[in-house]
Amino acid sequence: MSVQTMLGLLGQGFLTTLSIFFLTLIGSLPLGLLVYFGKKSRLAPLRWVVNAYISIMRGTPLMLQLMVVYFGPNLLFGVLPPANWRFGAVITGFIINYAAYFAEIYRGGIESIPAGQYEAAEVLGYTRVQTFCKIILPQMVKRVLPAVTNEVITLVKDTSLAYVIGVVEMFTRAKQINSAPDSPGMLAFVVAGVIYWVFNLVVTVVMARVEKKMSYYQ
């Protein structure tokens, strides 16, 4: 196998990795906020359900959760998943997993804001929604950015877990190349490792710039 062919195959896998990464962020970041609201709800049953969900998502392996999302409908209800459900199951599993982590990160950021700010907003005539959107949310975003960055970096590496239900992302493609009869040896793994590192480096730089731009909230 030529180096050019190897790079082409790894590039195909990387596109899948990118899709998992961005779709997970698009879904889990806002869902995490909704989960936080459910956790702080005045409805006790809703709080219990949300707390149980967070506990399960944080207390069990992501690999197992992906298997449950993909194989669960068939095992529980006898419903065979469609052929194109593999990628959908990966995205669903990643989103519900990372939303639980982001919800706890948001909780830490929001609860670190002094209670006096809520009282001051009430005196100024702000509604609860206005208080959250205009006062609490901007400060929360700034405070949680370092923790969110850590989770985003973890997500880059976790995308390799998609192989467990047959989705071929970059690391799985590297394993396939390595096991081919005309394999270039460990070169595919080395190149994949470099791509992961560069990807994480880009994420770190981007998040650092976002943090710097948000510094006026300090």
mmCIF file of N, CA and C in Angstrom, residues 120-212:
data_model
loop_
_atom_site.group_PDB
_atom_site.id
_atom_site.type_symbol
_atom_site.label_atom_id
_atom_site.label_comp_id
_atom_site.label_asym_id
_atom_site.label_seq_id
_atom_site.Cartn_x
_atom_site.Cartn_y
_atom_site.Cartn_z
ATOM 1 N N ALA A 120 -29.545 41.737 43.385
ATOM 2 C CA ALA A 120 -29.400 43.040 42.732
ATOM 3 C C ALA A 120 -30.247 43.111 41.465
ATOM 4 N N ALA A 121 -30.271 42.019 40.707
ATOM 5 C CA ALA A 121 -31.080 41.985 39.489
ATOM 6 C C ALA A 121 -32.566 42.099 39.810
ATOM 7 N N GLU A 122 -32.981 41.484 40.904
ATOM 8 C CA GLU A 122 -34.386 41.555 41.301
ATOM 9 C C GLU A 122 -34.753 42.983 41.693
ATOM 10 N N VAL A 123 -33.847 43.651 42.383
ATOM 11 C CA VAL A 123 -34.087 45.039 42.771
ATOM 12 C C VAL A 123 -34.215 45.930 41.535
ATOM 13 N N LEU A 124 -33.438 45.622 40.505
ATOM 14 C CA LEU A 124 -33.468 46.415 39.273
ATOM 15 C C LEU A 124 -34.669 46.072 38.390
ATOM 16 N N GLY A 125 -35.464 45.115 38.795
ATOM 17 C CA GLY A 125 -36.670 44.783 38.054
ATOM 18 C C GLY A 125 -36.501 43.743 36.975
ATOM 19 N N TYR A 126 -35.380 43.023 36.979
ATOM 20 C CA TYR A 126 -35.154 41.975 35.989
ATOM 21 C C TYR A 126 -36.031 40.758 36.302
ATOM 22 N N THR A 127 -36.542 40.125 35.269
ATOM 23 C CA THR A 127 -37.232 38.852 35.455
ATOM 24 C C THR A 127 -36.177 37.753 35.637
ATOM 25 N N ARG A 128 -36.615 36.560 36.008
ATOM 26 C CA ARG A 128 -35.671 35.454 36.190
ATOM 27 C C ARG A 128 -34.976 35.115 34.871
ATOM 28 N N VAL A 129 -35.720 35.149 33.780
ATOM 29 C CA VAL A 129 -35.128 34.851 32.479
ATOM 30 C C VAL A 129 -34.111 35.924 32.089
ATOM 31 N N GLN A 130 -34.465 37.192 32.295
ATOM 32 C CA GLN A 130 -33.527 38.273 31.983
ATOM 33 C C GLN A 130 -32.282 38.191 32.851
ATOM 34 N N THR A 131 -32.463 37.871 34.105
ATOM 35 C CA THR A 131 -31.328 37.746 35.018
ATOM 36 C C THR A 131 -30.368 36.668 34.545
ATOM 37 N N PHE A 132 -30.948 35.530 34.146
ATOM 38 C CA PHE A 132 -30.083 34.431 33.711
ATOM 39 C C PHE A 132 -29.377 34.763 32.405
ATOM 40 N N CYS A 133 -30.125 35.279 31.422
ATOM 41 C CA CYS A 133 -29.558 35.508 30.089
ATOM 42 C C CYS A 133 -28.561 36.667 30.055
ATOM 43 N N LYS A 134 -28.854 37.742 30.790
ATOM 44 C CA LYS A 134 -28.033 38.950 30.692
ATOM 45 C C LYS A 134 -26.942 39.042 31.764
ATOM 46 N N ILE A 135 -27.124 38.362 32.876
ATOM 47 C CA ILE A 135 -26.163 38.510 33.977
ATOM 48 C C ILE A 135 -25.445 37.204 34.295
ATOM 49 N N ILE A 136 -26.201 36.136 34.481
ATOM 50 C CA ILE A 136 -25.622 34.881 34.938
ATOM 51 C C ILE A 136 -24.929 34.123 33.812
ATOM 52 N N LEU A 137 -25.608 33.973 32.681
ATOM 53 C CA LEU A 137 -25.067 33.166 31.580
ATOM 54 C C LEU A 137 -23.710 33.662 31.072
ATOM 55 N N PRO A 138 -23.533 34.973 30.813
ATOM 56 C CA PRO A 138 -22.214 35.426 30.335
ATOM 57 C C PRO A 138 -21.088 35.111 31.323
ATOM 58 N N GLN A 139 -21.367 35.291 32.621
ATOM 59 C CA GLN A 139 -20.339 34.986 33.616
ATOM 60 C C GLN A 139 -20.076 33.482 33.699
ATOM 61 N N MET A 140 -21.147 32.700 33.598
ATOM 62 C CA MET A 140 -20.994 31.258 33.653
ATOM 63 C C MET A 140 -20.129 30.755 32.513
ATOM 64 N N VAL A 141 -20.370 31.277 31.307
ATOM 65 C CA VAL A 141 -19.610 30.846 30.142
ATOM 66 C C VAL A 141 -18.122 31.080 30.362
ATOM 67 N N LYS A 142 -17.782 32.249 30.869
ATOM 68 C CA LYS A 142 -16.375 32.564 31.117
ATOM 69 C C LYS A 142 -15.775 31.626 32.163
ATOM 70 N N ARG A 143 -16.521 31.330 33.208
ATOM 71 C CA ARG A 143 -15.982 30.513 34.293
ATOM 72 C C ARG A 143 -15.805 29.051 33.912
ATOM 73 N N VAL A 144 -16.647 28.561 33.012
ATOM 74 C CA VAL A 144 -16.585 27.128 32.702
ATOM 75 C C VAL A 144 -15.732 26.815 31.480
ATOM 76 N N LEU A 145 -15.234 27.819 30.795
ATOM 77 C CA LEU A 145 -14.476 27.572 29.569
ATOM 78 C C LEU A 145 -13.296 26.607 29.757
ATOM 79 N N PRO A 146 -12.483 26.744 30.820
ATOM 80 C CA PRO A 146 -11.379 25.778 30.984
ATOM 81 C C PRO A 146 -11.864 24.343 31.126
ATOM 82 N N ALA A 147 -12.936 24.140 31.900
ATOM 83 C CA ALA A 147 -13.471 22.785 32.068
ATOM 84 C C ALA A 147 -14.086 22.269 30.775
ATOM 85 N N VAL A 148 -14.767 23.141 30.048
ATOM 86 C CA VAL A 148 -15.345 22.747 28.758
ATOM 87 C C VAL A 148 -14.239 22.381 27.771
ATOM 88 N N THR A 149 -13.147 23.135 27.792
ATOM 89 C CA THR A 149 -12.011 22.827 26.918
ATOM 90 C C THR A 149 -11.479 21.432 27.183
ATOM 91 N N ASN A 150 -11.358 21.064 28.455
ATOM 92 C CA ASN A 150 -10.887 19.721 28.800
ATOM 93 C C ASN A 150 -11.817 18.649 28.243
ATOM 94 N N GLU A 151 -13.123 18.882 28.356
ATOM 95 C CA GLU A 151 -14.077 17.907 27.833
ATOM 96 C C GLU A 151 -14.014 17.820 26.311
ATOM 97 N N VAL A 152 -13.819 18.952 25.664
ATOM 98 C CA VAL A 152 -13.738 18.967 24.198
ATOM 99 C C VAL A 152 -12.504 18.191 23.732
ATOM 100 N N ILE A 153 -11.398 18.360 24.430
ATOM 101 C CA ILE A 153 -10.182 17.610 24.093
ATOM 102 C C ILE A 153 -10.406 16.109 24.302
ATOM 103 N N THR A 154 -11.090 15.762 25.379
ATOM 104 C CA THR A 154 -11.417 14.351 25.617
ATOM 105 C C THR A 154 -12.304 13.803 24.506
ATOM 106 N N LEU A 155 -13.234 14.628 24.032
ATOM 107 C CA LEU A 155 -14.131 14.213 22.956
ATOM 108 C C LEU A 155 -13.361 13.841 21.699
ATOM 109 N N VAL A 156 -12.328 14.607 21.373
ATOM 110 C CA VAL A 156 -11.524 14.308 20.186
ATOM 111 C C VAL A 156 -11.014 12.874 20.248
ATOM 112 N N LYS A 157 -10.521 12.474 21.418
ATOM 113 C CA LYS A 157 -9.977 11.123 21.565
ATOM 114 C C LYS A 157 -11.073 10.074 21.687
ATOM 115 N N ASP A 158 -12.189 10.439 22.294
ATOM 116 C CA ASP A 158 -13.281 9.478 22.476
ATOM 117 C C ASP A 158 -13.947 9.080 21.167
ATOM 118 N N THR A 159 -13.771 9.892 20.126
ATOM 119 C CA THR A 159 -14.398 9.547 18.843
ATOM 120 C C THR A 159 -13.949 8.169 18.354
ATOM 121 N N SER A 160 -12.787 7.723 18.813
ATOM 122 C CA SER A 160 -12.295 6.406 18.386
ATOM 123 C C SER A 160 -13.161 5.270 18.913
ATOM 124 N N LEU A 161 -14.012 5.535 19.917
ATOM 125 C CA LEU A 161 -14.875 4.494 20.472
ATOM 126 C C LEU A 161 -16.019 4.122 19.533
ATOM 127 N N ALA A 162 -16.203 4.895 18.475
ATOM 128 C CA ALA A 162 -17.291 4.608 17.537
ATOM 129 C C ALA A 162 -17.138 3.233 16.893
ATOM 130 N N TYR A 163 -15.914 2.694 16.913
ATOM 131 C CA TYR A 163 -15.676 1.395 16.275
ATOM 132 C C TYR A 163 -16.505 0.280 16.898
ATOM 133 N N VAL A 164 -16.920 0.465 18.171
ATOM 134 C CA VAL A 164 -17.581 -0.616 18.905
ATOM 135 C C VAL A 164 -18.894 -1.035 18.251
ATOM 136 N N ILE A 165 -19.522 -0.135 17.485
ATOM 137 C CA ILE A 165 -20.747 -0.517 16.773
ATOM 138 C C ILE A 165 -20.549 -0.417 15.256
ATOM 139 N N GLY A 166 -19.301 -0.491 14.838
ATOM 140 C CA GLY A 166 -19.017 -0.632 13.418
ATOM 141 C C GLY A 166 -18.888 0.642 12.617
ATOM 142 N N VAL A 167 -18.777 1.784 13.271
ATOM 143 C CA VAL A 167 -18.563 3.047 12.548
ATOM 144 C C VAL A 167 -17.059 3.239 12.357
ATOM 145 N N VAL A 168 -16.654 3.398 11.121
ATOM 146 C CA VAL A 168 -15.225 3.467 10.805
ATOM 147 C C VAL A 168 -14.755 4.910 10.820
ATOM 148 N N GLU A 169 -14.146 5.302 11.939
ATOM 149 C CA GLU A 169 -13.530 6.621 12.022
ATOM 150 C C GLU A 169 -12.023 6.471 11.792
ATOM 151 N N MET A 170 -11.260 7.479 12.130
ATOM 152 C CA MET A 170 -9.853 7.489 11.733
ATOM 153 C C MET A 170 -9.033 6.386 12.396
ATOM 154 N N PHE A 171 -9.205 6.180 13.701
ATOM 155 C CA PHE A 171 -8.382 5.178 14.384
ATOM 156 C C PHE A 171 -8.719 3.769 13.891
ATOM 157 N N THR A 172 -10.012 3.505 13.659
ATOM 158 C CA THR A 172 -10.409 2.202 13.118
ATOM 159 C C THR A 172 -9.819 2.009 11.733
ATOM 160 N N ARG A 173 -9.830 3.080 10.933
ATOM 161 C CA ARG A 173 -9.226 3.000 9.602
ATOM 162 C C ARG A 173 -7.735 2.696 9.704
ATOM 163 N N ALA A 174 -7.071 3.278 10.689
ATOM 164 C CA ALA A 174 -5.641 3.000 10.883
ATOM 165 C C ALA A 174 -5.423 1.527 11.227
ATOM 166 N N LYS A 175 -6.311 0.947 12.032
ATOM 167 C CA LYS A 175 -6.190 -0.479 12.362
ATOM 168 C C LYS A 175 -6.413 -1.347 11.130
ATOM 169 N N GLN A 176 -7.365 -0.951 10.294
ATOM 170 C CA GLN A 176 -7.608 -1.712 9.072
ATOM 171 C C GLN A 176 -6.397 -1.660 8.152
ATOM 172 N N ILE A 177 -5.789 -0.490 8.024
ATOM 173 C CA ILE A 177 -4.601 -0.333 7.182
ATOM 174 C C ILE A 177 -3.458 -1.185 7.729
ATOM 175 N N ASN A 178 -3.313 -1.176 9.054
ATOM 176 C CA ASN A 178 -2.215 -1.913 9.678
ATOM 177 C C ASN A 178 -2.351 -3.423 9.477
ATOM 178 N N SER A 179 -3.601 -3.904 9.383
ATOM 179 C CA SER A 179 -3.826 -5.350 9.242
ATOM 180 C C SER A 179 -3.893 -5.798 7.784
ATOM 181 N N ALA A 180 -3.779 -4.877 6.839
ATOM 182 C CA ALA A 180 -3.823 -5.223 5.420
ATOM 183 C C ALA A 180 -2.551 -5.980 5.015
ATOM 184 N N PRO A 181 -2.641 -6.864 4.019
ATOM 185 C CA PRO A 181 -1.461 -7.637 3.589
ATOM 186 C C PRO A 181 -0.292 -6.757 3.161
ATOM 187 N N ASP A 182 -0.591 -5.644 2.494
ATOM 188 C CA ASP A 182 0.476 -4.745 2.038
ATOM 189 C C ASP A 182 0.619 -3.546 2.968
ATOM 190 N N SER A 183 0.413 -3.775 4.261
ATOM 191 C CA SER A 183 0.443 -2.701 5.263
ATOM 192 C C SER A 183 1.804 -2.026 5.337
ATOM 193 N N PRO A 184 1.812 -0.708 5.528
ATOM 194 C CA PRO A 184 3.090 0.001 5.729
ATOM 195 C C PRO A 184 3.577 -0.095 7.175
ATOM 196 N N GLY A 185 3.080 -1.061 7.915
ATOM 197 C CA GLY A 185 3.492 -1.229 9.306
ATOM 198 C C GLY A 185 2.766 -0.272 10.238
ATOM 199 N N MET A 186 3.491 0.205 11.212
ATOM 200 C CA MET A 186 2.900 1.079 12.227
ATOM 201 C C MET A 186 2.753 2.518 11.757
ATOM 202 N N LEU A 187 3.116 2.778 10.518
ATOM 203 C CA LEU A 187 3.080 4.155 10.011
ATOM 204 C C LEU A 187 1.673 4.743 10.095
ATOM 205 N N ALA A 188 0.655 3.918 9.830
ATOM 206 C CA ALA A 188 -0.725 4.423 9.872
ATOM 207 C C ALA A 188 -1.079 4.906 11.268
ATOM 208 N N PHE A 189 -0.649 4.170 12.293
ATOM 209 C CA PHE A 189 -0.922 4.584 13.668
ATOM 210 C C PHE A 189 -0.167 5.861 14.025
ATOM 211 N N VAL A 190 1.054 5.956 13.539
ATOM 212 C CA VAL A 190 1.861 7.157 13.810
ATOM 213 C C VAL A 190 1.199 8.383 13.189
ATOM 214 N N VAL A 191 0.775 8.242 11.935
ATOM 215 C CA VAL A 191 0.123 9.368 11.251
ATOM 216 C C VAL A 191 -1.189 9.726 11.951
ATOM 217 N N ALA A 192 -1.973 8.717 12.332
ATOM 218 C CA ALA A 192 -3.236 8.972 13.039
ATOM 219 C C ALA A 192 -2.970 9.686 14.359
ATOM 220 N N GLY A 193 -1.925 9.262 15.067
ATOM 221 C CA GLY A 193 -1.581 9.912 16.327
ATOM 222 C C GLY A 193 -1.211 11.376 16.140
ATOM 223 N N VAL A 194 -0.462 11.656 15.083
ATOM 224 C CA VAL A 194 -0.080 13.039 14.785
ATOM 225 C C VAL A 194 -1.323 13.874 14.460
ATOM 226 N N ILE A 195 -2.255 13.292 13.694
ATOM 227 C CA ILE A 195 -3.481 14.019 13.340
ATOM 228 C C ILE A 195 -4.296 14.332 14.587
ATOM 229 N N TYR A 196 -4.433 13.350 15.487
ATOM 230 C CA TYR A 196 -5.141 13.602 16.748
ATOM 231 C C TYR A 196 -4.479 14.730 17.528
ATOM 232 N N TRP A 197 -3.155 14.698 17.584
ATOM 233 C CA TRP A 197 -2.424 15.708 18.355
ATOM 234 C C TRP A 197 -2.626 17.096 17.752
ATOM 235 N N VAL A 198 -2.518 17.195 16.417
ATOM 236 C CA VAL A 198 -2.702 18.488 15.754
ATOM 237 C C VAL A 198 -4.131 18.979 15.951
ATOM 238 N N PHE A 199 -5.086 18.079 15.855
ATOM 239 C CA PHE A 199 -6.494 18.434 16.057
ATOM 240 C C PHE A 199 -6.699 19.008 17.455
ATOM 241 N N ASN A 200 -6.141 18.331 18.460
ATOM 242 C CA ASN A 200 -6.259 18.829 19.829
ATOM 243 C C ASN A 200 -5.521 20.142 20.022
ATOM 244 N N LEU A 201 -4.416 20.305 19.335
ATOM 245 C CA LEU A 201 -3.669 21.563 19.423
ATOM 246 C C LEU A 201 -4.508 22.711 18.877
ATOM 247 N N VAL A 202 -5.187 22.465 17.751
ATOM 248 C CA VAL A 202 -6.064 23.486 17.163
ATOM 249 C C VAL A 202 -7.200 23.820 18.124
ATOM 250 N N VAL A 203 -7.798 22.788 18.717
ATOM 251 C CA VAL A 203 -8.885 23.006 19.684
ATOM 252 C C VAL A 203 -8.393 23.851 20.855
ATOM 253 N N THR A 204 -7.220 23.537 21.365
ATOM 254 C CA THR A 204 -6.663 24.270 22.498
ATOM 255 C C THR A 204 -6.431 25.736 22.154
ATOM 256 N N VAL A 205 -5.875 25.995 20.967
ATOM 257 C CA VAL A 205 -5.605 27.371 20.539
ATOM 258 C C VAL A 205 -6.912 28.144 20.374
ATOM 259 N N VAL A 206 -7.891 27.522 19.741
ATOM 260 C CA VAL A 206 -9.183 28.184 19.519
ATOM 261 C C VAL A 206 -9.850 28.508 20.843
ATOM 262 N N MET A 207 -9.874 27.545 21.764
ATOM 263 C CA MET A 207 -10.518 27.771 23.062
ATOM 264 C C MET A 207 -9.774 28.819 23.880
ATOM 265 N N ALA A 208 -8.444 28.863 23.746
ATOM 266 C CA ALA A 208 -7.661 29.878 24.452
ATOM 267 C C ALA A 208 -8.007 31.275 23.935
ATOM 268 N N ARG A 209 -8.228 31.400 22.636
ATOM 269 C CA ARG A 209 -8.609 32.698 22.070
ATOM 270 C C ARG A 209 -10.007 33.107 22.518
ATOM 271 N N VAL A 210 -10.898 32.129 22.576
ATOM 272 C CA VAL A 210 -12.249 32.417 23.063
ATOM 273 C C VAL A 210 -12.181 32.890 24.515
ATOM 274 N N GLU A 211 -11.357 32.214 25.314
ATOM 275 C CA GLU A 211 -11.191 32.608 26.714
ATOM 276 C C GLU A 211 -10.668 34.038 26.821
ATOM 277 N N LYS A 212 -9.719 34.367 25.970
ATOM 278 C CA LYS A 212 -9.128 35.706 26.009
ATOM 279 C C LYS A 212 -10.158 36.755 25.651
#
